[in-house]
Short mmCIF file of C-alpha atoms and ligand atoms in Angstrom, two decimals:
data_model
loop_
_atom_site.label_atom_id
_atom_site.label_comp_id
_atom_site.label_asym_id
_atom_site.label_seq_id
_atom_site.Cartn_x
_atom_site.Cartn_y
_atom_site.Cartn_z
CA UNK A 1395 -2.22 -4.46 -2.46
CA UNK A 1396 0.28 -7.77 -2.75
CA UNK A 1397 0.17 -8.46 0.46
CA UNK A 1398 -3.27 -9.22 0.47
CA UNK A 1399 -2.66 -11.07 -3.07
CA UNK A 1400 0.14 -12.98 -1.85
CA UNK A 1401 -1.67 -13.85 1.39
CA UNK A 1402 -4.89 -15.25 -0.46
CA UNK A 1403 -2.65 -17.51 -2.91
CA UNK A 1404 -1.12 -19.03 0.12
CA UNK A 1405 -4.29 -19.55 1.60
CA UNK A 1406 -5.96 -21.02 -1.92
CA UNK A 1407 -2.81 -23.34 -2.10
CA UNK A 1408 -3.07 -24.61 1.47
CA UNK A 1409 -6.87 -25.42 0.33
CA UNK A 1410 -5.26 -27.66 -2.46
CA UNK A 1411 -3.29 -29.55 0.80
CA UNK A 1412 0.63 -27.45 0.03
CA UNK A 1413 2.07 -26.28 3.28
CA UNK A 1414 4.55 -23.14 2.87
CA UNK A 1415 8.30 -23.36 2.84
CA UNK A 1416 10.95 -20.54 3.32
CA UNK A 1417 13.36 -23.07 1.74
CA UNK A 1418 13.32 -22.81 -2.62
CA UNK A 1419 15.73 -26.30 -2.85
CA UNK A 1420 12.05 -27.79 -0.90
CA UNK A 1421 9.50 -26.15 -2.85
CA UNK A 1422 7.25 -28.09 -5.24
CA UNK A 1423 5.66 -24.93 -6.38
CA UNK A 1424 7.36 -21.48 -6.44
CA UNK A 1425 5.61 -18.05 -6.98
CA UNK A 1426 6.65 -14.50 -7.24
CA UNK A 1427 4.15 -11.94 -6.79
CA UNK A 1428 5.41 -9.23 -8.53
CA UNK A 1429 4.78 -5.28 -8.70
CA UNK A 1430 5.50 -3.33 -11.91
CA UNK A 1431 5.48 0.43 -10.65
CA UNK A 1432 8.98 0.93 -11.18
CA UNK A 1433 11.39 -0.56 -13.64
CA UNK A 1434 13.80 -1.41 -10.43
CA UNK A 1435 10.90 -4.17 -9.31
CA UNK A 1436 10.70 -5.56 -12.53
CA UNK A 1437 14.09 -5.79 -12.83
CA UNK A 1438 14.82 -7.68 -9.60
CA UNK A 1439 11.65 -10.12 -10.38
CA UNK A 1440 13.62 -11.92 -13.34
CA UNK A 1441 17.62 -11.57 -11.35
CA UNK A 1442 15.45 -13.39 -9.07
CA UNK A 1443 13.92 -15.71 -11.04
CA UNK A 1444 17.55 -16.32 -12.12
CA UNK A 1445 18.60 -17.35 -8.93
CA UNK A 1446 15.44 -19.24 -8.06
CA UNK A 1447 15.78 -21.37 -11.14
CA UNK A 1448 19.12 -22.58 -10.15
CA UNK A 1449 18.21 -23.65 -6.69
CA UNK A 1450 15.25 -25.27 -7.17
CA UNK A 1451 14.13 -29.07 -7.49
CA UNK A 1452 13.85 -29.75 -11.15
CA UNK A 1453 9.97 -31.10 -10.82
CA UNK A 1454 9.14 -27.90 -8.98
CA UNK A 1455 6.79 -25.74 -10.64
CA UNK A 1456 7.84 -21.74 -11.25
CA UNK A 1457 5.71 -18.93 -12.19
CA UNK A 1458 4.87 -15.01 -11.62
CA UNK A 1459 1.68 -13.60 -10.72
CA UNK A 1460 0.87 -9.85 -10.38
CA UNK A 1461 1.99 -6.65 -12.38
CA UNK A 1462 5.28 -8.05 -13.91
CA UNK A 1463 3.16 -11.06 -15.29
CA UNK A 1464 0.71 -8.61 -16.95
CA UNK A 1465 3.36 -6.52 -18.30
CA UNK A 1466 5.92 -9.06 -19.67
CA UNK A 1467 3.04 -11.74 -20.57
CA UNK A 1468 3.93 -13.98 -23.00
CA UNK A 1469 7.56 -12.90 -23.55
CA UNK A 1470 8.44 -13.90 -19.69
CA UNK A 1471 8.44 -17.33 -20.86
CA UNK A 1472 10.85 -16.60 -23.57
CA UNK A 1473 13.17 -14.74 -21.05
CA UNK A 1474 13.05 -17.75 -18.48
CA UNK A 1475 12.08 -20.88 -20.13
CA UNK A 1476 11.69 -22.74 -16.57
CA UNK A 1477 8.53 -20.87 -16.21
CA UNK A 1478 5.49 -22.32 -16.07
CA UNK A 1479 3.02 -20.26 -15.48
CA UNK A 1480 2.47 -16.18 -15.70
CA UNK A 1481 -1.05 -14.99 -14.13
CA UNK A 1482 -1.77 -11.39 -14.39
CA UNK A 1483 -3.06 -9.71 -10.71
CA UNK A 1484 -6.55 -10.29 -11.84
CA UNK A 1485 -6.44 -14.15 -12.94
CA UNK A 1486 -4.14 -15.64 -10.24
CA UNK A 1487 -7.03 -17.28 -8.96
CA UNK A 1488 -6.51 -19.57 -11.77
CA UNK A 1489 -3.54 -20.92 -10.08
CA UNK A 1490 -5.04 -23.82 -9.40
CA UNK A 1491 -5.27 -25.18 -12.87
CA UNK A 1492 -1.47 -25.65 -12.99
CA UNK A 1493 -1.58 -27.50 -10.34
CA UNK A 1494 -4.00 -29.86 -12.05
CA UNK A 1495 -2.21 -29.68 -15.44
CA UNK A 1496 1.47 -29.49 -14.55
CA UNK A 1497 2.51 -30.34 -17.88
CA UNK A 1498 1.04 -27.21 -19.87
CA UNK A 1499 2.39 -23.47 -19.81
CA UNK A 1500 -0.51 -21.35 -18.17
CA UNK A 1501 -0.49 -17.88 -19.23
CA UNK A 1502 -3.48 -15.40 -18.32
CA UNK A 1503 -2.83 -11.74 -17.81
CA UNK A 1504 -6.87 -10.90 -18.77
CA UNK A 1505 -8.34 -8.30 -16.78
CA UNK A 1506 -10.83 -10.44 -14.90
CA UNK A 1507 -12.54 -7.27 -13.08
CA UNK A 1508 -13.97 -8.57 -9.86
CA UNK A 1509 -14.01 -11.99 -10.85
CA UNK A 1510 -11.17 -13.02 -8.98
CA UNK A 1511 -12.53 -11.92 -5.79
CA UNK A 1512 -15.56 -14.67 -6.28
CA UNK A 1513 -13.10 -17.15 -6.62
CA UNK A 1514 -10.76 -16.61 -3.70
CA UNK A 1515 -11.61 -18.80 -0.18
CA UNK A 1516 -12.23 -16.30 3.26
CA UNK A 1517 -9.08 -16.56 5.28
CA UNK A 1518 -9.26 -19.34 8.57
CA UNK A 1519 -6.71 -17.27 10.34
CA UNK A 1520 -6.29 -13.42 9.65
CA UNK A 1521 -3.16 -11.55 10.86
CA UNK A 1522 -3.79 -8.63 13.35
CA UNK A 1523 -3.78 -6.10 10.94
CA UNK A 1524 -6.47 -6.95 7.64
CA UNK A 1525 -5.73 -5.46 4.52
CA UNK A 1526 -9.32 -5.37 2.51
CA UNK A 1527 -9.35 -4.51 -0.98
CA UNK A 1528 -12.42 -2.48 -1.80
CA UNK A 1529 -11.48 -1.61 -5.41
CA UNK A 1530 -9.56 -2.60 -8.32
CA UNK A 1531 -7.82 -0.58 -10.90
CA UNK A 1532 -7.40 2.60 -11.27
CA UNK A 1533 -9.48 5.17 -13.42
CA UNK A 1534 -7.00 7.76 -12.98
CA UNK A 1535 -4.63 8.30 -15.71
CA UNK A 1536 -1.76 10.00 -13.84
CA UNK A 1537 0.82 9.86 -16.78
CA UNK A 1538 3.98 8.11 -15.26
CA UNK A 1539 1.91 5.35 -13.78
CA UNK A 1540 1.69 1.86 -14.99
CA UNK A 1541 -1.43 0.42 -13.02
CA UNK A 1542 -4.29 1.50 -15.21
CA UNK A 1543 -2.39 -0.77 -17.65
CA UNK A 1544 -1.48 -3.68 -15.13
CA UNK A 1545 -4.82 -3.64 -12.99
CA UNK A 1546 -7.18 -2.29 -15.62
CA UNK A 1547 -10.35 0.22 -15.01
CA UNK A 1548 -11.56 1.37 -11.23
CA UNK A 1549 -14.22 -1.09 -10.12
CA UNK A 1550 -15.43 -0.71 -6.90
CA UNK A 1551 -16.57 -4.20 -4.98
CA UNK A 1552 -19.82 -4.87 -3.77
CA UNK A 1553 -20.86 -3.26 -0.24
CA UNK A 1554 -21.98 -6.17 1.11
CA UNK A 1555 -18.60 -8.18 -0.14
CA UNK A 1556 -16.37 -5.73 1.85
CA UNK A 1557 -18.40 -5.76 4.78
CA UNK A 1558 -18.25 -9.48 4.61
CA UNK A 1559 -14.69 -9.64 4.30
CA UNK A 1560 -14.21 -7.55 7.31
CA UNK A 1561 -16.53 -9.59 9.64
CA UNK A 1562 -14.64 -12.47 8.52
CA UNK A 1563 -11.31 -11.24 9.48
CA UNK A 1564 -12.67 -9.61 12.63
CA UNK A 1565 -13.99 -13.52 13.58
CA UNK A 1566 -10.86 -15.09 12.43
CA UNK A 1567 -8.36 -12.98 14.44
CA UNK A 1568 -7.67 -9.30 12.96
CA UNK A 1569 -7.79 -6.10 15.21
CA UNK A 1570 -6.63 -3.71 12.55
CA UNK A 1571 -8.32 -3.17 9.11
CA UNK A 1572 -6.72 -1.50 6.29
CA UNK A 1573 -8.86 -0.64 3.43
CA UNK A 1574 -6.82 -1.01 -0.01
CA UNK A 1575 -7.54 0.79 -3.34
CA UNK A 1576 -5.14 2.83 -5.77
CA UNK A 1577 -8.00 5.42 -5.16
CA UNK A 1578 -9.61 3.82 -2.25
CA UNK A 1579 -11.41 7.11 -1.15
CA UNK A 1580 -13.09 6.93 -4.58
CA UNK A 1581 -15.11 3.81 -3.36
CA UNK A 1582 -18.40 4.24 -5.01
CA UNK A 1583 -21.06 1.31 -5.00
CA UNK A 1584 -24.52 1.44 -6.14
CA UNK A 1585 -26.44 -1.48 -4.65
CA UNK A 1586 -29.75 -2.92 -7.05
CA UNK A 1587 -31.88 -0.38 -5.04
CA UNK A 1588 -30.22 2.43 -6.39
CA UNK A 1589 -28.58 2.94 -2.95
CA UNK A 1590 -25.17 4.79 -2.95
CA UNK A 1591 -22.35 3.22 -0.42
CA UNK A 1592 -18.94 5.32 -0.21
CA UNK A 1593 -15.68 4.98 1.39
CA UNK A 1594 -17.52 6.67 4.78
CA UNK A 1595 -20.05 3.76 5.01
CA UNK A 1596 -17.69 1.46 4.85
CA UNK A 1597 -15.72 2.59 7.58
CA UNK A 1598 -18.75 3.50 10.03
CA UNK A 1599 -20.13 -0.39 9.23
CA UNK A 1600 -16.98 -1.81 10.47
CA UNK A 1601 -16.59 0.29 13.05
CA UNK A 1602 -19.28 -1.50 14.96
CA UNK A 1603 -17.65 -4.27 14.54
CA UNK A 1604 -16.13 -5.15 18.14
CA UNK A 1605 -13.21 -7.12 17.67
CA UNK A 1606 -11.72 -4.16 15.41
CA UNK A 1607 -10.23 -1.78 17.10
CA UNK A 1608 -8.58 0.71 14.46
CA UNK A 1609 -9.55 1.17 11.23
CA UNK A 1610 -7.37 3.01 8.25
CA UNK A 1611 -6.92 2.87 4.33
CA UNK A 1612 -4.50 3.73 1.81
CA UNK A 1613 -4.21 5.29 -0.81
CA UNK A 1614 -6.22 8.95 -1.47
CA UNK A 1615 -6.55 10.70 -4.30
CA UNK A 1616 -6.62 14.39 -2.98
CA UNK A 1617 -9.38 15.51 -5.01
CA UNK A 1618 -11.81 12.51 -4.35
CA UNK A 1619 -11.28 13.60 -0.19
CA UNK A 1620 -15.24 14.29 0.28
CA UNK A 1621 -16.59 16.01 3.09
CA UNK A 1622 -18.83 12.77 4.34
CA UNK A 1623 -14.93 11.06 4.64
CA UNK A 1624 -13.00 14.04 6.21
CA UNK A 1625 -15.83 14.75 8.48
CA UNK A 1626 -15.65 10.84 9.44
CA UNK A 1627 -12.10 11.22 11.16
CA UNK A 1628 -13.72 13.85 13.78
CA UNK A 1629 -16.73 11.33 14.31
CA UNK A 1630 -15.15 7.65 14.41
CA UNK A 1631 -12.58 7.40 17.19
CA UNK A 1632 -11.49 3.75 15.88
CA UNK A 1633 -10.58 5.39 12.58
CA UNK A 1634 -6.70 6.40 12.86
CA UNK A 1635 -5.69 9.77 13.02
CA UNK A 1636 -3.56 9.33 9.94
CA UNK A 1637 -4.03 9.60 6.41
CA UNK A 1638 -2.14 8.60 3.27
CA UNK A 1639 -2.60 11.43 0.63
CA UNK A 1640 -0.34 11.81 -1.85
CA UNK A 1641 0.80 14.98 -3.66
CA UNK A 1642 3.56 13.56 -5.76
CA UNK A 1643 5.21 17.13 -6.73
CA UNK A 1644 4.86 20.44 -5.33
CA UNK A 1645 5.10 22.29 -8.47
CA UNK A 1646 1.79 23.23 -10.31
CA UNK A 1647 3.32 23.09 -13.74
CA UNK A 1648 5.13 19.36 -12.87
CA UNK A 1649 1.45 18.56 -11.53
CA UNK A 1650 -0.42 19.29 -14.87
CA UNK A 1651 1.87 17.09 -16.83
CA UNK A 1652 1.62 14.39 -14.65
CA UNK A 1653 -2.15 15.09 -15.16
CA UNK A 1654 -2.58 15.21 -11.15
CA UNK A 1655 -4.79 17.86 -9.34
CA UNK A 1656 -2.73 20.62 -9.25
CA UNK A 1657 -4.32 22.93 -7.40
CA UNK A 1658 -2.17 23.51 -4.03
CA UNK A 1659 -4.77 25.54 -2.25
CA UNK A 1660 -7.44 22.90 -2.86
CA UNK A 1661 -4.84 20.40 -1.25
CA UNK A 1662 -4.02 22.81 1.48
CA UNK A 1663 -7.91 23.29 2.15
CA UNK A 1664 -8.32 19.88 2.70
CA UNK A 1665 -5.56 19.24 5.20
CA UNK A 1666 -6.98 22.43 6.84
CA UNK A 1667 -10.84 20.74 7.06
CA UNK A 1668 -9.25 17.55 8.66
CA UNK A 1669 -7.21 19.01 10.90
CA UNK A 1670 -10.27 21.32 12.18
CA UNK A 1671 -12.31 17.76 12.72
CA UNK A 1672 -8.95 16.03 13.80
CA UNK A 1673 -6.68 18.55 15.21
CA UNK A 1674 -4.07 15.37 16.09
CA UNK A 1675 -4.26 14.10 12.72
CA UNK A 1676 -1.17 13.85 10.60
CA UNK A 1677 -0.47 12.85 6.86
CA UNK A 1678 2.00 11.21 4.62
CA UNK A 1679 2.47 11.55 0.72
CA UNK A 1680 4.38 9.75 -2.33
CA UNK A 1681 6.41 11.85 -3.90
CA UNK A 1682 8.28 11.38 -7.77
CA UNK A 1683 11.30 13.49 -8.36
CA UNK A 1684 13.19 14.32 -11.41
CA UNK A 1685 9.85 13.84 -13.75
CA UNK A 1686 10.49 15.12 -17.16
CA UNK A 1687 11.17 19.08 -17.59
CA UNK A 1688 11.38 19.20 -13.84
CA UNK A 1689 13.53 22.34 -13.36
CA UNK A 1690 15.35 23.02 -10.18
CA UNK A 1691 12.56 25.89 -9.46
CA UNK A 1692 9.86 22.94 -9.69
CA UNK A 1693 11.99 20.66 -7.23
CA UNK A 1694 12.21 23.64 -4.74
CA UNK A 1695 8.42 23.63 -4.66
CA UNK A 1696 8.29 19.89 -3.72
CA UNK A 1697 10.63 20.66 -1.13
CA UNK A 1698 8.61 23.57 0.18
CA UNK A 1699 5.20 21.76 0.07
CA UNK A 1700 7.05 18.95 2.13
CA UNK A 1701 8.10 21.44 4.92
CA UNK A 1702 4.86 23.02 5.05
CA UNK A 1703 2.49 19.94 5.42
CA UNK A 1704 5.28 18.56 7.57
CA UNK A 1705 4.73 15.08 6.49
CA UNK A 1706 5.14 12.19 8.02
CA UNK A 1707 5.78 8.57 7.28
CA UNK A 1708 6.75 9.51 3.57
CA UNK A 1709 7.56 7.67 0.60
CA UNK A 1710 9.99 9.26 -2.33
CA UNK A 1711 11.07 8.02 -5.66
CA UNK A 1712 13.08 8.81 -8.49
CA UNK A 1713 11.13 8.85 -11.89
CA UNK A 1714 11.03 5.69 -13.45
CA UNK A 1715 9.73 5.67 -17.44
CA UNK A 1716 7.55 3.04 -17.65
CA UNK A 1717 6.18 1.14 -20.55
CA UNK A 1718 2.06 1.98 -21.68
CA UNK A 1719 2.51 5.15 -19.92
CA UNK A 1720 2.63 9.15 -21.65
CA UNK A 1721 5.63 10.47 -19.56
CA UNK A 1722 7.73 7.91 -20.93
CA UNK A 1723 7.94 9.24 -24.05
CA UNK A 1724 7.82 12.97 -22.62
CA UNK A 1725 10.63 15.36 -23.71
CA UNK A 1726 13.32 16.36 -21.46
CA UNK A 1727 13.94 13.50 -19.48
CA UNK A 1728 15.77 13.95 -16.50
CA UNK A 1729 19.48 12.65 -16.05
CA UNK A 1730 19.87 9.89 -13.41
CA UNK A 1731 22.67 12.05 -11.77
CA UNK A 1732 20.13 14.85 -10.93
CA UNK A 1733 17.60 12.32 -10.06
CA UNK A 1734 19.70 11.42 -7.05
CA UNK A 1735 20.81 14.22 -5.73
CA UNK A 1736 17.14 15.32 -5.74
CA UNK A 1737 16.03 12.37 -3.99
CA UNK A 1738 18.78 12.94 -1.47
CA UNK A 1739 17.45 16.33 -0.54
CA UNK A 1740 13.91 15.81 -0.63
CA UNK A 1741 14.75 12.34 1.96
CA UNK A 1742 16.69 14.89 3.79
CA UNK A 1743 13.76 17.31 4.62
CA UNK A 1744 11.54 14.26 5.37
CA UNK A 1745 13.46 12.63 7.31
CA UNK A 1746 13.81 16.10 9.29
CA UNK A 1747 9.79 16.18 9.62
CA UNK A 1748 10.00 12.34 10.89
CA UNK A 1749 12.85 13.44 13.57
CA UNK A 1750 10.45 16.30 14.51
CA UNK A 1751 7.39 14.65 14.99
CA UNK A 1752 9.26 11.59 16.19
CA UNK A 1753 10.45 13.97 19.16
CA UNK A 1754 7.31 15.93 19.75
CA UNK A 1755 5.76 12.13 21.05
CA UNK A 1756 8.29 12.32 23.86
CA UNK A 1757 6.17 12.37 27.10
CA UNK A 1758 3.19 11.49 25.29
CA UNK A 1759 0.75 8.22 25.92
CA UNK A 1760 -0.16 6.72 22.93
CA UNK A 1761 -2.44 3.41 22.39
CA UNK A 1762 -0.01 1.10 20.46
CA UNK A 1763 -0.58 -2.50 18.36
CA UNK A 1764 1.50 -5.18 19.23
CA UNK A 1765 3.44 -6.20 16.07
CA UNK A 1766 5.86 -8.89 17.39
CA UNK A 1767 9.46 -9.14 18.76
CA UNK A 1768 12.13 -7.45 18.23
CA UNK A 1769 15.71 -9.15 16.53
CA UNK A 1770 17.19 -9.26 19.83
CA UNK A 1771 13.88 -11.00 21.34
CA UNK A 1772 14.53 -8.69 24.26
CA UNK A 1773 11.83 -5.99 23.39
CA UNK A 1774 8.27 -5.97 22.13
CA UNK A 1775 7.61 -4.08 18.75
CA UNK A 1776 4.49 -2.01 18.83
CA UNK A 1777 2.64 0.52 15.40
CA UNK A 1778 1.70 3.40 16.99
CA UNK A 1779 -1.72 5.40 15.77
CA UNK A 1780 0.82 7.23 13.42
CA UNK A 1781 2.69 3.87 11.94
CA UNK A 1782 5.66 4.97 13.69
CA UNK A 1783 7.71 1.52 15.39
CA UNK A 1784 7.79 1.56 19.18
CA UNK A 1785 10.23 -0.55 20.97
CA UNK A 1786 9.61 -1.24 24.19
CA UNK A 1787 11.51 -3.74 26.81
CA UNK A 1788 9.99 -7.26 27.19
CA UNK A 1789 7.57 -6.91 30.51
CA UNK A 1790 7.20 -9.82 32.73
CA UNK A 1791 3.33 -9.85 32.38
CA UNK A 1792 1.03 -10.77 29.57
CA UNK A 1793 0.43 -8.19 27.26
CA UNK A 1794 -2.98 -7.33 25.24
CA UNK A 1795 -2.99 -6.43 21.30
CA UNK A 1796 -3.46 -3.09 21.84
CA UNK A 1797 -1.25 -1.42 25.13
CA UNK A 1798 -1.31 1.99 26.48
CA UNK A 1799 2.33 3.42 26.10
CA UNK A 1800 4.28 6.33 27.29
CA UNK A 1801 7.25 7.15 24.88
CA UNK A 1802 10.15 8.21 26.77
CA UNK A 1803 12.79 8.47 23.54
CA UNK A 1804 12.57 9.33 19.86
CA UNK A 1805 14.97 9.25 17.03
CA UNK A 1806 14.41 9.77 13.08
CA UNK A 1807 13.10 6.03 12.78
CA UNK A 1808 11.67 4.96 15.57
CA UNK A 1809 10.15 5.59 19.04
CA UNK A 1810 10.98 3.55 22.51
CA UNK A 1811 8.70 3.68 25.27
CA UNK A 1812 7.24 1.69 28.35
CA UNK A 1813 4.02 -0.04 29.08
CA UNK A 1814 1.52 1.62 31.05
CA UNK A 1815 -0.13 -0.78 33.49
N1 5AD B 1944 8.39 6.29 -11.31
C1 5AD B 1944 8.52 6.34 -9.60
N2 5AD B 1944 7.59 6.18 -9.00
C2 5AD B 1944 6.58 6.07 -9.29
N3 5AD B 1944 5.01 5.62 -8.77
C3 5AD B 1944 4.60 5.37 -9.53
N4 5AD B 1944 4.83 5.28 -10.83
C4 5AD B 1944 6.15 5.54 -10.88
C5 5AD B 1944 6.98 5.95 -11.60
N5 5AD B 1944 6.51 5.62 -13.00
C6 5AD B 1944 5.10 6.16 -7.27
C7 5AD B 1944 4.07 7.12 -6.74
C8 5AD B 1944 3.28 6.29 -6.20
C9 5AD B 1944 3.49 5.31 -5.72
C10 5AD B 1944 3.14 4.11 -5.49
O1 5AD B 1944 4.31 4.78 -6.66
O2 5AD B 1944 4.31 8.10 -5.82
O3 5AD B 1944 2.08 6.90 -5.57
FE1 SF4 B 1945 -1.21 5.35 -10.54
FE2 SF4 B 1945 -2.34 6.27 -8.33
FE3 SF4 B 1945 -2.49 7.88 -10.59
FE4 SF4 B 1945 -3.97 6.04 -10.17
S1 SF4 B 1945 -4.04 7.97 -8.93
S2 SF4 B 1945 -3.22 6.31 -11.99
S3 SF4 B 1945 -2.83 4.29 -9.21
S4 SF4 B 1945 -0.67 7.03 -9.48
#
C-alpha cells in the first residue's frame, strides 16, 4: 500500500515540475511516507527525521505523510519543529498546496475516504508490477491493529475506476497486477444499476488484458474467502498459485482475544478447497507472537499450524501495543524476552518450511518474472509464481519479461536456475 502511495506522490510532484533525487542535501522537498503498524516503524520515522533535519538544505520543505502522520497529528510539529506538513494516508493528495504556499504549516489528517483517488494523476510509466488498491480502510476490528484508526472504515472503490487503473497500468508497461486492500477479498462494489462486483470480477476482467500476464492480490481475511474467489484459482491461469491469507495465531483462545476468526477447521477447509481447484497452490501467513495472555500452550499451537499448513513466504512479528487499540490495555502483557524467544522459534519453523519448499522446486520448470540485476551485475533476478527469488546467470541473448526457467539449486532464501530458450 505504501509503495502505491509513494509512487503516486512522486507522479503528482513530477506533474508540478519536480524531479526525484536520492540525495537529501539536494532536495527541495523531503517526504517520509510512514507506517504506524508497529511501534518500531513509528520510532524509525522520528529517528530518520532527526537525521534528515540536520542534512537538508535550510530552504527545503520537510514533511511526513501516511499513518504516522495521522497517528501523531499536530504533535509531530511539536516533536520536530522543522516539519512543514503532516498529511494522513487519505489526504496526501493535498501535498501540492504546500508547494504553492510554503510559508504555512499544513496539517490534514482527515479520513477523506476515496477522495484521493479522484485527485491523483495516472502513471505515465508503470513498473512491471503495478500495485492497485481496490479499497481503503478496514472494518475488521482486530484488537491489536491500528489500521482501522489510521485508514478508517472500509470503502471499496468503484469497479470501473479500478479497471481504468489496470488498463492504464497495462498500457504503460505493467505485466503483473497486484490488487491491494487491507481486506482485499472483502472487496464489494454495487453500481447505480444494483450490480454487485467482487474481487473475482476484477480478476476476470483484468485477465482479459493481453499485456497482463500475472495477477495476485493481498491481503486476504480468512472468512471472506468466498467460493467465487476460491474457484477462480481453478479457472484463471493468470492468477498466481499463491495466496497470502494471514492466520496470526494457531490458538483459538488467542484468536478470540484478537477478534479474529477462531475456527481452525473452517480455515483448513478453505485451504483444502483451494488445493482441490489448484493443487499447486501455496499459502503464506502473517503471525503475531506474544499477544497479551499468550501461554506456552497457545504458542505451541501456532508452531503446530505453521507446520501443518506448511506456510511459505510468511511474516512474523512480536506483538507491539499500539495506541487506539483494545489489546494495548489488556492484562497479562508478555515480556519482550518471551516474545523474542517465541519469535526465534517460529522463524526457525517458517525457515524450515521455506527451505523444504524451495528444495522441492529443484528440477522443476517455472515461468518467472524478470526483476533486475543482482548486486554483482553478473546475474539476473527473477520472481517465481510463488514470489521466491530466482537467480540466473546473465545470458548472452535478450530476455523477455517472463522467462521459463529450470530450477537447478535452492536454499532457504532463494532459488538458482537456468533460462530455457
Ligand atoms: N503488533 C505486531 N504485529 C502487528 N500487525 C498488525 N498490528 C500489529 C501489532 N500491533 C501485523 C499483522 C498484520 C501485519 C500487516 O502486521 O500480522 O497482518
Ligand atoms: Fe488490521 Fe488486517 Fe485486522 Fe483489518 S483485518 S483490523 S487491517 S489486521
